[in-house]
CSV table of C-alpha atoms in Angstrom, one decimal:
chain,number,residue,atom,x,y,z
A,287,MET,CA,19.2,0.5,-6.7
A,288,ASP,CA,20.9,0.3,-2.9
A,289,ARG,CA,20.1,3.8,-1.9
A,290,ILE,CA,18.2,6.7,-2.5
A,291,GLY,CA,20.3,9.7,-2.1
A,292,GLU,CA,21.9,10.2,1.2
A,293,SER,CA,19.4,8.1,3.0
A,294,GLY,CA,21.2,5.0,3.1
A,295,ARG,CA,20.9,1.4,2.3
A,296,LEU,CA,17.4,0.4,1.1
A,297,TRP,CA,17.6,-3.7,1.9
A,298,LEU,CA,17.5,-4.5,5.4
A,299,GLU,CA,19.9,-7.3,6.9
A,300,ARG,CA,16.7,-8.7,8.5
A,301,GLU,CA,13.0,-7.6,9.3
A,302,PRO,CA,12.8,-5.4,12.4
A,303,LEU,CA,10.8,-6.8,15.9
A,304,TYR,CA,7.9,-4.4,16.4
A,305,ASP,CA,10.0,-2.6,19.2
A,306,GLU,CA,12.8,-2.1,17.0
A,307,VAL,CA,10.4,0.1,14.6
A,308,ILE,CA,8.9,1.9,17.3
A,309,ALA,CA,12.3,2.8,18.7
A,310,GLU,CA,12.8,4.6,15.3
A,311,PHE,CA,10.3,6.8,15.8
A,312,ASP,CA,12.6,8.6,18.7
A,313,LYS,CA,14.9,9.5,15.9
A,314,PHE,CA,12.6,11.9,14.1
A,315,ASN,CA,10.3,14.9,15.3
A,316,MET,CA,7.1,13.8,14.7
A,317,ASP,CA,5.7,17.9,14.6
A,318,GLU,CA,7.3,17.6,11.2
A,319,TYR,CA,5.6,15.3,9.3
A,320,GLU,CA,1.3,14.7,8.5
A,321,GLU,CA,1.1,11.4,7.6
A,322,VAL,CA,3.1,7.9,8.3
A,323,VAL,CA,3.3,5.8,5.1
A,324,PHE,CA,3.8,2.0,5.4
A,325,CYS,CA,5.3,1.3,2.1
A,326,GLY,CA,9.1,0.0,0.2
A,327,PHE,CA,10.6,-2.8,-1.2
A,328,GLY,CA,7.9,-5.7,-1.3
A,329,GLU,CA,4.5,-5.7,0.4
A,330,PRO,CA,3.7,-4.2,3.3
A,331,THR,CA,1.1,-6.6,4.6
A,332,GLU,CA,3.7,-9.5,4.6
A,333,ARG,CA,3.6,-8.6,8.1
A,334,PHE,CA,0.5,-7.4,8.8
A,335,ASP,CA,0.4,-8.1,12.3
A,336,VAL,CA,3.6,-5.7,13.2
A,337,LEU,CA,2.1,-3.1,10.8
A,338,ILE,CA,-1.1,-2.9,12.4
A,339,LYS,CA,0.2,-2.5,15.9
A,340,VAL,CA,2.3,0.1,14.5
A,341,ALA,CA,-0.3,1.7,13.0
A,342,GLU,CA,-2.5,1.6,16.4
A,343,TYR,CA,0.9,3.4,18.2
A,344,VAL,CA,1.2,6.0,15.6
A,345,LYS,CA,-2.1,6.9,16.2
A,346,LYS,CA,-2.2,7.1,20.1
A,347,THR,CA,1.5,8.7,20.5
A,348,PHE,CA,1.1,10.7,17.5
A,349,GLY,CA,-2.4,11.4,15.6
A,350,LYS,CA,-0.9,11.2,12.7
A,351,LYS,CA,-2.8,10.2,9.9
A,352,THR,CA,-1.8,6.9,8.1
A,353,ARG,CA,-1.3,5.2,4.5
A,354,ILE,CA,-0.5,1.8,3.2
A,355,ASN,CA,0.9,1.9,-0.2
A,356,THR,CA,0.0,-2.0,-1.4
A,357,ASN,CA,-0.6,-4.7,-4.1
A,358,GLY,CA,-4.0,-5.3,-2.9
A,359,VAL,CA,-3.7,-9.1,-2.2
A,360,GLY,CA,-3.1,-8.4,1.3
A,361,ASN,CA,-6.1,-11.2,2.2
A,362,LEU,CA,-4.2,-13.9,0.2
A,363,VAL,CA,-1.0,-12.9,1.8
A,364,ASN,CA,-2.5,-13.2,5.3
A,365,GLY,CA,-5.0,-16.3,4.4
A,366,ARG,CA,-7.9,-13.9,6.2
A,367,ASP,CA,-9.7,-10.6,5.8
A,368,ILE,CA,-7.3,-8.1,7.2
A,369,VAL,CA,-9.5,-5.1,5.9
A,370,PRO,CA,-11.7,-4.6,9.2
A,371,GLU,CA,-8.8,-4.7,11.5
A,372,MET,CA,-7.3,-1.6,9.6
A,373,LYS,CA,-11.1,0.4,10.6
A,374,GLY,CA,-10.0,3.6,12.6
A,375,LEU,CA,-6.2,3.0,12.2
A,376,ILE,CA,-5.4,3.4,8.5
A,377,ASP,CA,-6.5,6.5,7.0
A,378,THR,CA,-5.6,5.6,3.2
A,379,ILE,CA,-4.9,3.2,1.5
A,380,SER,CA,-3.2,3.3,-1.8
A,381,ILE,CA,-3.9,0.1,-4.3
A,382,SER,CA,-1.5,-0.8,-7.4
A,383,LEU,CA,-4.3,-1.2,-10.0
A,384,ASN,CA,-1.4,-1.0,-12.5
A,385,ASN,CA,-3.8,-2.0,-15.6
A,386,PRO,CA,-8.1,-2.4,-16.1
A,387,HIS,CA,-7.3,-5.5,-17.8
A,388,LYS,CA,-7.1,-8.7,-15.5
A,389,ASP,CA,-4.7,-10.7,-18.5
A,390,GLU,CA,-2.4,-7.9,-18.8
A,391,TYR,CA,-2.4,-7.0,-14.9
A,392,ASN,CA,-1.6,-10.6,-14.1
A,393,ALA,CA,1.5,-10.3,-17.0
A,394,LEU,CA,2.5,-7.4,-15.4
A,395,VAL,CA,2.4,-8.2,-11.8
A,396,ARG,CA,3.4,-11.8,-11.8
A,397,SER,CA,1.9,-12.5,-8.5
A,398,LYS,CA,2.7,-15.7,-6.9
A,399,PHE,CA,-0.9,-15.9,-6.4
A,400,GLY,CA,-1.3,-16.2,-10.3
A,401,GLU,CA,-4.7,-15.5,-11.9
A,402,LYS,CA,-6.8,-14.8,-8.7
A,403,SER,CA,-4.8,-11.6,-8.1
A,404,PHE,CA,-6.6,-9.2,-9.9
A,405,ASP,CA,-10.1,-10.3,-8.9
A,406,GLU,CA,-8.6,-10.2,-5.0
A,407,MET,CA,-7.3,-6.8,-5.7
A,408,ILE,CA,-10.7,-5.5,-6.9
A,409,SER,CA,-12.5,-7.5,-4.5
A,410,PHE,CA,-9.9,-5.9,-1.4
A,411,ALA,CA,-10.6,-2.2,-2.7
A,412,LYS,CA,-14.1,-2.7,-2.4
A,413,GLU,CA,-14.0,-4.3,1.2
A,414,CYS,CA,-11.6,-1.5,2.1
A,415,THR,CA,-14.1,1.4,0.9
A,416,LYS,CA,-16.4,0.0,4.0
A,417,TYR,CA,-13.9,0.7,6.7
A,418,ILE,CA,-10.9,2.9,5.3
A,419,PRO,CA,-12.2,6.9,4.9
A,420,ASN,CA,-9.9,6.8,1.7
A,421,VAL,CA,-9.2,4.1,-0.9
A,422,VAL,CA,-7.2,5.2,-3.9
A,423,LEU,CA,-6.6,2.9,-6.8
A,424,THR,CA,-3.4,4.1,-8.5
A,425,THR,CA,-1.2,3.4,-12.2
A,426,VAL,CA,1.5,4.8,-13.4
A,427,ASP,CA,1.8,7.9,-15.8
A,428,THR,CA,2.8,6.6,-19.9
A,429,THR,CA,2.6,2.9,-19.0
A,430,ILE,CA,-0.8,2.6,-20.1
A,431,SER,CA,-3.3,4.7,-22.9
A,432,HIS,CA,-5.7,6.9,-22.1
A,433,GLU,CA,-8.4,4.7,-23.2
A,434,GLU,CA,-7.2,2.8,-20.5
A,435,GLU,CA,-7.0,5.5,-17.7
A,436,ALA,CA,-10.6,6.7,-18.8
A,437,GLU,CA,-11.2,2.1,-17.8
A,438,CYS,CA,-9.6,2.7,-14.9
A,439,GLN,CA,-11.4,5.9,-13.8
A,440,LYS,CA,-14.9,4.0,-14.7
A,441,LEU,CA,-13.6,0.7,-13.0
A,442,CYS,CA,-12.7,3.2,-9.4
A,443,ASP,CA,-16.1,4.6,-9.7
A,444,GLU,CA,-17.7,1.4,-9.4
A,445,ILE,CA,-15.9,0.6,-6.8
A,446,GLY,CA,-16.5,3.8,-5.0
A,447,ALA,CA,-12.5,4.8,-4.7
A,448,ALA,CA,-10.2,7.9,-5.8
A,449,TYR,CA,-8.3,6.9,-8.9
A,450,ARG,CA,-4.6,8.7,-8.9
A,451,ILE,CA,-1.9,8.8,-12.2
A,452,ARG,CA,1.3,8.6,-10.5
A,453,PRO,CA,4.3,10.1,-12.5
A,454,TRP,CA,6.5,8.2,-14.1
A,455,GLU,CA,10.4,8.3,-12.4
A,456,ASP,CA,13.1,7.1,-13.7
């Protein structure tokens, strides 16, 4: 889809500059919101340097909680360990686990980073537990078996992260 309800176009003509992102906050009464979420089509850590500057602005200006919804390969995307840079700026990180089995995960996700994507996502999640108060790994309801959900829960317990089954949305 190109639209969700009346919210307007989902695709951008170009990536907005930091100042343009900050200017968008003037259009909203931030008192009405509990949290600012970095997500959307694509991977938000693709523009990590802008994301982290915006998170800092949100914290300083509005004192709001922040969350990143991610595929968990931000370190590969950025060619460095980005997790320590999130300390104090990101309150929750929600990582798409999708499947507890490496081969099935890789077949589903088809990451440009190939076979190492699953292991990197797990490593990223573990590292996040050192710096971010709420680390959540997610799957989507009805896309895996109850046995696989139990495996996901066990994996999350080992990592020290919460497990959340997101509802399937048509």
